[in-house]
């Protein structure tokens, strides 16, 4: 989350509270590994970030959806003392700081970070001396630690998009390519490149029949030859993870490319555009309307709760309409 602005770009009079709640969320995700609390803090931070007036008390905050008793108490403490003891304690805890640092390495999750810290590895310097403890993904994460933390200016992805579409379409003009994630939501600074690709000749029935395909492999090979993709973390039939570099003087960036059957493309686009929180809310709404929505399909739920055959979808709008949810443009999904 940005420091002072709320998701729609306006000044956030409660940015201090939001910063603290967001940090608590990260702590719960990476150190305590309590996803329930992580979601609770994140939701509260989000709803407060969009509140236009400066909060005067925890009691007042409780009127906002997602702010309960415990968070209200914390808000009171922040308002009266300017800080939060719980967060101060977290900041003074060595192991917690080390875990938070190590999870910033691409490929190192909360469990792996904890394991490393238990082995006494607490800094990036120490990690560099224990490469034997890392897998291929984590080694690449370490190698490009500084680069991967740098935000990508929108302009740079726009340039990459042009190259990718041109090169891939030289290979086969029928490929459909969409860059999703925060880029599609119109953000100016992006942390990685999330690409979704499909081909009209590949549908979910081919996938179900385990028909081998090289659509994704061919794309990766083509972009490697061009010099845009510089590293492979992993490559399967439906997902590539790696790194790319636009120019001599631009940093190496994380890039994911997913290949999906053409009939699942729009559910995929919706999912990978996010935001994560937006997806959660839309899925919950779908459920209330009697549908199961995931990254692959929209399925009606029978009276027993068993999902039926997927609804036929030809655009993102089709999904919104089917579940009676007001259409939101990608730029309006930044919650
Ligand atoms: N996503 C998800 N759950 C995951 C991973 C990804 O829901 N475990 C979806 C989210 O909807 C997210 C999108 O995939 O919006 C891309 O994920 P990510 O790159 O992590 O987030 P972005 O929204 O693109 O933001 P950033 O600029 O930080 O990359
Ligand atoms: Mn992203």
Short mmCIF file of C-alpha atoms and ligand atoms in Angstrom, two decimals:
data_model
loop_
_atom_site.label_atom_id
_atom_site.label_comp_id
_atom_site.label_asym_id
_atom_site.label_seq_id
_atom_site.Cartn_x
_atom_site.Cartn_y
_atom_site.Cartn_z
CA UNK A 1 0.00 0.00 0.00
CA UNK A 2 1.24 3.51 -0.78
CA UNK A 3 2.32 5.68 2.11
CA UNK A 4 -0.15 8.51 2.15
CA UNK A 5 -2.66 7.94 -0.58
CA UNK A 6 -5.70 5.74 -0.50
CA UNK A 7 -6.46 3.26 -3.32
CA UNK A 8 -8.25 5.86 -5.43
CA UNK A 9 -5.27 8.20 -5.19
CA UNK A 10 -6.72 10.67 -2.68
CA UNK A 11 -4.91 11.78 0.47
CA UNK A 12 -5.43 9.31 3.27
CA UNK A 13 -5.94 11.11 6.59
CA UNK A 14 -5.49 7.79 8.43
CA UNK A 15 -2.31 6.67 6.71
CA UNK A 16 -0.49 6.13 10.00
CA UNK A 17 -3.10 3.65 11.25
CA UNK A 18 -3.10 1.93 7.84
CA UNK A 19 0.67 1.60 7.83
CA UNK A 20 0.65 -0.03 11.26
CA UNK A 21 -2.19 -2.42 10.41
CA UNK A 22 -0.48 -3.39 7.13
CA UNK A 23 2.71 -4.16 9.02
CA UNK A 24 0.78 -6.29 11.48
CA UNK A 25 -0.78 -8.11 8.51
CA UNK A 26 2.67 -8.90 7.08
CA UNK A 27 3.81 -10.08 10.50
CA UNK A 28 0.87 -12.46 10.79
CA UNK A 29 1.48 -13.83 7.29
CA UNK A 30 5.24 -14.29 7.48
CA UNK A 31 6.08 -14.79 11.14
CA UNK A 32 3.00 -16.13 12.96
CA UNK A 33 1.65 -17.73 9.80
CA UNK A 34 -1.88 -16.90 10.83
CA UNK A 35 -3.70 -16.28 7.54
CA UNK A 36 -6.94 -15.51 9.33
CA UNK A 37 -5.37 -12.60 11.23
CA UNK A 38 -3.45 -11.57 8.11
CA UNK A 39 -6.74 -11.18 6.23
CA UNK A 40 -8.40 -9.39 9.13
CA UNK A 41 -5.65 -6.74 9.38
CA UNK A 42 -5.47 -6.34 5.63
CA UNK A 43 -9.21 -5.83 5.28
CA UNK A 44 -9.30 -3.33 8.13
CA UNK A 45 -6.35 -1.41 6.63
CA UNK A 46 -8.13 -1.31 3.27
CA UNK A 47 -11.46 -0.08 4.57
CA UNK A 48 -9.75 2.59 6.69
CA UNK A 49 -7.62 3.66 3.71
CA UNK A 50 -10.77 4.52 1.79
CA UNK A 51 -12.39 6.35 4.73
CA UNK A 52 -12.27 10.04 3.77
CA UNK A 53 -12.14 11.55 7.29
CA UNK A 54 -9.59 11.34 10.06
CA UNK A 55 -10.74 8.82 12.64
CA UNK A 56 -11.16 10.20 16.17
CA UNK A 57 -11.55 6.90 18.07
CA UNK A 58 -11.63 3.12 17.84
CA UNK A 59 -15.33 3.29 18.55
CA UNK A 60 -15.84 5.38 15.42
CA UNK A 61 -13.70 2.94 13.40
CA UNK A 62 -15.89 0.03 14.51
CA UNK A 63 -18.66 1.36 12.27
CA UNK A 64 -16.50 0.42 9.27
CA UNK A 65 -16.90 -3.06 7.80
CA UNK A 66 -14.01 -5.26 8.90
CA UNK A 67 -13.05 -3.33 12.06
CA UNK A 68 -13.84 -5.26 15.22
CA UNK A 69 -13.21 -4.87 18.94
CA UNK A 70 -9.52 -5.82 18.94
CA UNK A 71 -8.54 -3.59 16.06
CA UNK A 72 -10.59 -0.74 17.52
CA UNK A 73 -8.54 -0.99 20.73
CA UNK A 74 -5.32 -0.81 18.75
CA UNK A 75 -6.60 2.27 16.95
CA UNK A 76 -7.28 3.93 20.31
CA UNK A 77 -3.73 3.19 21.41
CA UNK A 78 -2.30 4.59 18.16
CA UNK A 79 -4.44 7.72 18.42
CA UNK A 80 -3.48 8.42 22.03
CA UNK A 81 0.22 7.44 22.02
CA UNK A 82 1.18 7.75 18.35
CA UNK A 83 2.46 4.17 18.30
CA UNK A 84 1.54 0.57 19.07
CA UNK A 85 3.40 -1.42 21.73
CA UNK A 86 2.73 -4.73 19.96
CA UNK A 87 4.46 -3.43 16.82
CA UNK A 88 7.35 -1.95 18.83
CA UNK A 89 7.89 -5.39 20.36
CA UNK A 90 7.79 -7.05 16.96
CA UNK A 91 10.38 -4.54 15.70
CA UNK A 92 12.71 -5.36 18.58
CA UNK A 93 12.52 -9.12 17.99
CA UNK A 94 15.58 -10.43 16.12
CA UNK A 95 14.06 -13.66 14.82
CA UNK A 96 10.97 -11.85 13.60
CA UNK A 97 13.05 -9.23 11.77
CA UNK A 98 15.16 -11.96 10.18
CA UNK A 99 12.11 -13.88 8.96
CA UNK A 100 10.60 -10.71 7.53
CA UNK A 101 13.86 -10.00 5.70
CA UNK A 102 14.33 -13.52 4.30
CA UNK A 103 10.75 -13.75 2.98
CA UNK A 104 11.63 -10.81 0.74
CA UNK A 105 13.79 -13.23 -1.30
CA UNK A 106 11.73 -14.61 -4.21
CA UNK A 107 11.05 -18.30 -3.54
CA UNK A 108 11.54 -18.10 0.24
CA UNK A 109 8.21 -18.45 2.02
CA UNK A 110 7.44 -18.11 5.73
CA UNK A 111 8.23 -21.77 6.54
CA UNK A 112 11.58 -21.77 4.74
CA UNK A 113 12.51 -18.43 6.32
CA UNK A 114 11.79 -19.81 9.79
CA UNK A 115 13.91 -22.88 9.04
CA UNK A 116 16.85 -20.73 7.91
CA UNK A 117 16.59 -18.51 10.98
CA UNK A 118 16.56 -21.65 13.16
CA UNK A 119 19.86 -22.52 11.48
CA UNK A 120 21.22 -19.12 12.47
CA UNK A 121 20.92 -17.54 9.02
CA UNK A 122 19.56 -14.05 9.54
CA UNK A 123 21.01 -11.78 6.88
CA UNK A 124 21.38 -11.74 3.10
CA UNK A 125 25.17 -11.88 3.58
CA UNK A 126 24.85 -15.07 5.64
CA UNK A 127 22.43 -16.50 3.10
CA UNK A 128 25.04 -16.00 0.37
CA UNK A 129 27.36 -18.28 2.36
CA UNK A 130 24.74 -21.03 2.61
CA UNK A 131 23.61 -21.41 -0.99
CA UNK A 132 23.54 -25.19 -0.49
CA UNK A 133 20.35 -24.70 1.57
CA UNK A 134 18.54 -23.05 -1.34
CA UNK A 135 16.66 -24.47 -4.32
CA UNK A 136 16.91 -23.14 -7.88
CA UNK A 137 14.13 -20.55 -7.43
CA UNK A 138 15.58 -19.27 -4.17
CA UNK A 139 19.05 -19.00 -5.72
CA UNK A 140 17.67 -16.79 -8.47
CA UNK A 141 15.77 -14.80 -5.84
CA UNK A 142 19.03 -14.25 -3.98
CA UNK A 143 21.02 -13.41 -7.10
CA UNK A 144 18.56 -10.65 -8.05
CA UNK A 145 17.51 -9.67 -4.53
CA UNK A 146 18.04 -5.93 -5.09
CA UNK A 147 16.66 -5.90 -8.64
CA UNK A 148 13.46 -7.80 -7.77
CA UNK A 149 12.66 -5.29 -5.02
CA UNK A 150 12.74 -2.38 -7.43
CA UNK A 151 9.37 -1.24 -8.72
CA UNK A 152 8.84 -1.38 -12.48
CA UNK A 153 7.72 1.86 -14.13
CA UNK A 154 4.61 1.41 -16.25
CA UNK A 155 6.47 2.65 -19.33
CA UNK A 156 8.93 -0.23 -19.13
CA UNK A 157 6.16 -2.84 -19.14
CA UNK A 158 4.45 -1.03 -22.01
CA UNK A 159 7.67 -1.43 -24.01
CA UNK A 160 7.94 -5.08 -23.07
CA UNK A 161 4.30 -5.67 -23.97
CA UNK A 162 4.93 -4.36 -27.48
CA UNK A 163 7.98 -6.58 -27.97
CA UNK A 164 6.29 -9.67 -26.52
CA UNK A 165 3.20 -9.30 -28.71
CA UNK A 166 5.27 -8.62 -31.83
CA UNK A 167 7.65 -11.52 -31.30
CA UNK A 168 5.02 -14.04 -30.23
CA UNK A 169 2.76 -13.09 -33.12
CA UNK A 170 5.61 -13.69 -35.54
CA UNK A 171 5.57 -17.22 -34.15
CA UNK A 172 1.79 -17.59 -34.43
CA UNK A 173 -0.68 -14.76 -34.99
CA UNK A 174 -3.46 -16.63 -33.16
CA UNK A 175 -1.95 -16.34 -29.69
CA UNK A 176 -3.95 -14.06 -27.38
CA UNK A 177 -1.81 -12.22 -24.83
CA UNK A 178 -2.89 -10.11 -21.84
CA UNK A 179 -0.66 -8.59 -19.20
CA UNK A 180 -2.62 -8.84 -15.97
CA UNK A 181 -1.80 -8.04 -12.32
CA UNK A 182 -1.41 -4.49 -11.08
CA UNK A 183 -0.34 -3.37 -14.57
CA UNK A 184 -3.78 -4.09 -15.94
CA UNK A 185 -5.29 -2.31 -12.93
CA UNK A 186 -3.56 0.82 -14.19
CA UNK A 187 -0.89 1.12 -11.50
CA UNK A 188 2.12 3.31 -12.35
CA UNK A 189 4.59 1.21 -10.36
CA UNK A 190 4.40 -2.55 -10.65
CA UNK A 191 6.31 -5.28 -8.82
CA UNK A 192 6.33 -8.06 -11.42
CA UNK A 193 5.00 -8.99 -14.85
CA UNK A 194 2.01 -11.37 -14.92
CA UNK A 195 1.14 -12.54 -18.43
CA UNK A 196 -1.77 -14.68 -19.51
CA UNK A 197 -1.75 -16.41 -22.88
CA UNK A 198 -4.18 -18.60 -24.76
CA UNK A 199 -4.54 -20.13 -28.20
CA UNK A 200 -7.87 -20.81 -29.97
CA UNK A 201 -6.71 -24.32 -30.87
CA UNK A 202 -6.30 -25.33 -27.24
CA UNK A 203 -9.39 -25.85 -25.08
CA UNK A 204 -10.04 -27.44 -21.70
CA UNK A 205 -11.11 -30.68 -23.38
CA UNK A 206 -7.61 -30.97 -24.88
CA UNK A 207 -6.27 -30.29 -21.43
CA UNK A 208 -8.49 -32.96 -19.88
CA UNK A 209 -7.33 -35.46 -22.48
CA UNK A 210 -3.75 -34.70 -21.40
CA UNK A 211 -2.92 -33.70 -24.92
CA UNK A 212 0.66 -32.59 -24.83
CA UNK A 213 1.23 -29.06 -26.06
CA UNK A 214 4.24 -26.82 -26.58
CA UNK A 215 2.45 -23.46 -26.84
CA UNK A 216 4.09 -22.03 -23.72
CA UNK A 217 7.46 -23.65 -24.32
CA UNK A 218 7.55 -22.06 -27.78
CA UNK A 219 6.83 -18.62 -26.40
CA UNK A 220 9.53 -18.90 -23.77
CA UNK A 221 12.04 -20.13 -26.31
CA UNK A 222 11.15 -17.26 -28.64
CA UNK A 223 11.53 -14.59 -25.95
CA UNK A 224 14.79 -16.13 -24.78
CA UNK A 225 16.17 -16.03 -28.31
CA UNK A 226 15.10 -12.40 -28.55
CA UNK A 227 16.98 -11.75 -25.31
CA UNK A 228 14.06 -10.54 -23.21
CA UNK A 229 13.80 -13.63 -20.97
CA UNK A 230 17.09 -14.17 -19.21
CA UNK A 231 16.36 -16.80 -16.53
CA UNK A 232 14.03 -19.75 -16.05
CA UNK A 233 12.85 -20.55 -12.55
CA UNK A 234 10.42 -23.22 -13.72
CA UNK A 235 8.65 -24.21 -16.92
CA UNK A 236 5.63 -26.48 -17.25
CA UNK A 237 2.86 -26.70 -19.85
CA UNK A 238 0.69 -24.16 -18.08
CA UNK A 239 3.10 -22.00 -16.12
CA UNK A 240 6.45 -20.36 -16.68
CA UNK A 241 8.27 -18.50 -13.93
CA UNK A 242 11.42 -16.59 -14.69
CA UNK A 243 13.19 -13.31 -15.12
CA UNK A 244 13.50 -10.80 -17.93
CA UNK A 245 15.47 -7.68 -18.77
CA UNK A 246 14.45 -5.00 -21.26
CA UNK A 247 17.69 -3.07 -21.70
CA UNK A 248 21.31 -2.95 -20.58
CA UNK A 249 20.50 -0.28 -17.99
CA UNK A 250 17.18 -1.62 -16.64
CA UNK A 251 17.04 -4.08 -13.72
CA UNK A 252 16.21 -7.77 -14.09
CA UNK A 253 12.47 -8.28 -13.46
CA UNK A 254 10.35 -11.20 -12.30
CA UNK A 255 8.02 -12.50 -14.99
CA UNK A 256 5.32 -15.20 -14.89
CA UNK A 257 3.57 -16.46 -17.99
CA UNK A 258 0.51 -18.67 -17.73
CA UNK A 259 -1.00 -20.59 -20.60
CA UNK A 260 -4.70 -21.39 -20.31
CA UNK A 261 -7.27 -23.19 -22.47
CA UNK A 262 -9.26 -20.67 -24.57
CA UNK A 263 -12.59 -21.42 -22.86
CA UNK A 264 -11.06 -20.59 -19.47
CA UNK A 265 -9.26 -17.47 -20.62
CA UNK A 266 -11.60 -14.83 -19.16
CA UNK A 267 -11.89 -16.46 -15.75
CA UNK A 268 -8.09 -16.56 -15.82
CA UNK A 269 -7.83 -12.89 -16.76
CA UNK A 270 -10.26 -11.89 -14.02
CA UNK A 271 -8.35 -13.90 -11.44
CA UNK A 272 -4.86 -12.75 -12.41
CA UNK A 273 -5.89 -9.13 -12.68
CA UNK A 274 -6.87 -9.07 -9.01
CA UNK A 275 -6.54 -7.41 -6.71
CA UNK A 276 -6.45 -10.34 -4.38
CA UNK A 277 -8.97 -8.70 -2.08
CA UNK A 278 -11.22 -7.81 -5.01
CA UNK A 279 -11.16 -11.46 -6.09
CA UNK A 280 -12.07 -12.60 -2.58
CA UNK A 281 -15.08 -10.29 -2.50
CA UNK A 282 -16.23 -11.24 -5.98
CA UNK A 283 -15.92 -14.96 -5.23
CA UNK A 284 -17.92 -14.47 -2.03
CA UNK A 285 -20.60 -12.65 -4.00
CA UNK A 286 -20.65 -15.43 -6.61
CA UNK A 287 -21.16 -17.91 -3.80
CA UNK A 288 -24.13 -15.94 -2.44
CA UNK A 289 -25.64 -16.06 -5.91
CA UNK A 290 -25.17 -19.84 -6.05
CA UNK A 291 -22.00 -20.03 -8.14
CA UNK A 292 -18.49 -21.31 -7.73
CA UNK A 293 -15.97 -18.88 -9.25
CA UNK A 294 -12.29 -19.68 -9.54
CA UNK A 295 -9.36 -19.00 -11.88
CA UNK A 296 -10.65 -21.59 -14.37
CA UNK A 297 -14.41 -21.38 -14.51
CA UNK A 298 -17.77 -20.19 -13.27
CA UNK A 299 -20.01 -23.09 -12.26
CA UNK A 300 -23.57 -23.05 -10.91
CA UNK A 301 -23.95 -24.80 -7.56
CA UNK A 302 -26.75 -27.34 -7.29
CA UNK A 303 -29.07 -27.55 -4.29
CA UNK A 304 -26.65 -30.00 -2.68
CA UNK A 305 -23.73 -27.67 -3.31
CA UNK A 306 -22.19 -29.72 -6.11
CA UNK A 307 -20.85 -27.60 -8.97
CA UNK A 308 -22.43 -28.17 -12.37
CA UNK A 309 -21.06 -27.65 -15.88
CA UNK A 310 -19.17 -24.35 -16.43
CA UNK A 311 -21.14 -21.35 -17.70
CA UNK A 312 -20.03 -20.39 -21.21
CA UNK A 313 -17.99 -17.18 -20.95
CA UNK A 314 -16.87 -14.90 -23.79
CA UNK A 315 -15.69 -11.84 -21.90
CA UNK A 316 -14.95 -10.62 -18.39
CA UNK A 317 -18.29 -8.78 -18.47
CA UNK A 318 -20.09 -12.12 -18.96
CA UNK A 319 -18.81 -13.24 -15.55
CA UNK A 320 -20.05 -10.10 -13.79
CA UNK A 321 -23.43 -10.37 -15.48
CA UNK A 322 -23.89 -14.04 -14.68
CA UNK A 323 -23.46 -13.44 -10.96
CA UNK A 324 -25.31 -10.12 -10.86
CA UNK A 325 -22.31 -8.08 -9.83
CA UNK A 326 -21.92 -4.51 -11.11
CA UNK A 327 -19.12 -4.42 -13.70
CA UNK A 328 -15.87 -2.93 -12.50
CA UNK A 329 -13.16 -1.82 -14.91
CA UNK A 330 -9.69 -3.16 -14.04
CA UNK A 331 -8.69 0.28 -12.67
CA UNK A 332 -11.63 0.05 -10.26
CA UNK A 333 -10.43 -3.24 -8.80
CA UNK A 334 -7.62 -1.76 -6.69
CA UNK A 335 -9.08 -2.60 -3.32
N1 LIG B 1 -3.12 -14.15 -7.19
C1 LIG B 1 -3.90 -14.66 -6.18
N2 LIG B 1 -3.37 -15.54 -5.28
C2 LIG B 1 -2.08 -15.89 -5.36
C3 LIG B 1 -1.29 -15.37 -6.36
C4 LIG B 1 -1.84 -14.48 -7.25
O1 LIG B 1 -5.07 -14.34 -6.08
N3 LIG B 1 -1.59 -16.75 -4.47
C5 LIG B 1 -3.70 -13.23 -8.18
C6 LIG B 1 -4.13 -11.94 -7.53
O2 LIG B 1 -5.41 -11.65 -7.94
C7 LIG B 1 -3.17 -10.91 -8.04
C8 LIG B 1 -2.61 -11.53 -9.31
O3 LIG B 1 -2.78 -12.91 -9.19
O4 LIG B 1 -3.77 -9.69 -8.32
C9 LIG B 1 -1.16 -11.18 -9.48
O5 LIG B 1 -0.48 -11.43 -8.27
P1 LIG B 1 0.66 -10.47 -7.75
O6 LIG B 1 1.65 -10.29 -8.82
O7 LIG B 1 1.16 -11.07 -6.48
O8 LIG B 1 -0.07 -9.10 -7.35
P2 LIG B 1 -0.39 -7.78 -8.18
O9 LIG B 1 -1.80 -7.46 -7.90
O10 LIG B 1 0.01 -7.94 -9.61
O11 LIG B 1 0.49 -6.64 -7.53
P3 LIG B 1 2.07 -6.39 -7.68
O12 LIG B 1 2.29 -5.10 -8.39
O13 LIG B 1 2.56 -6.34 -6.28
O14 LIG B 1 2.64 -7.53 -8.45
MN1 LIG B 2 1.96 -8.66 -10.13
#
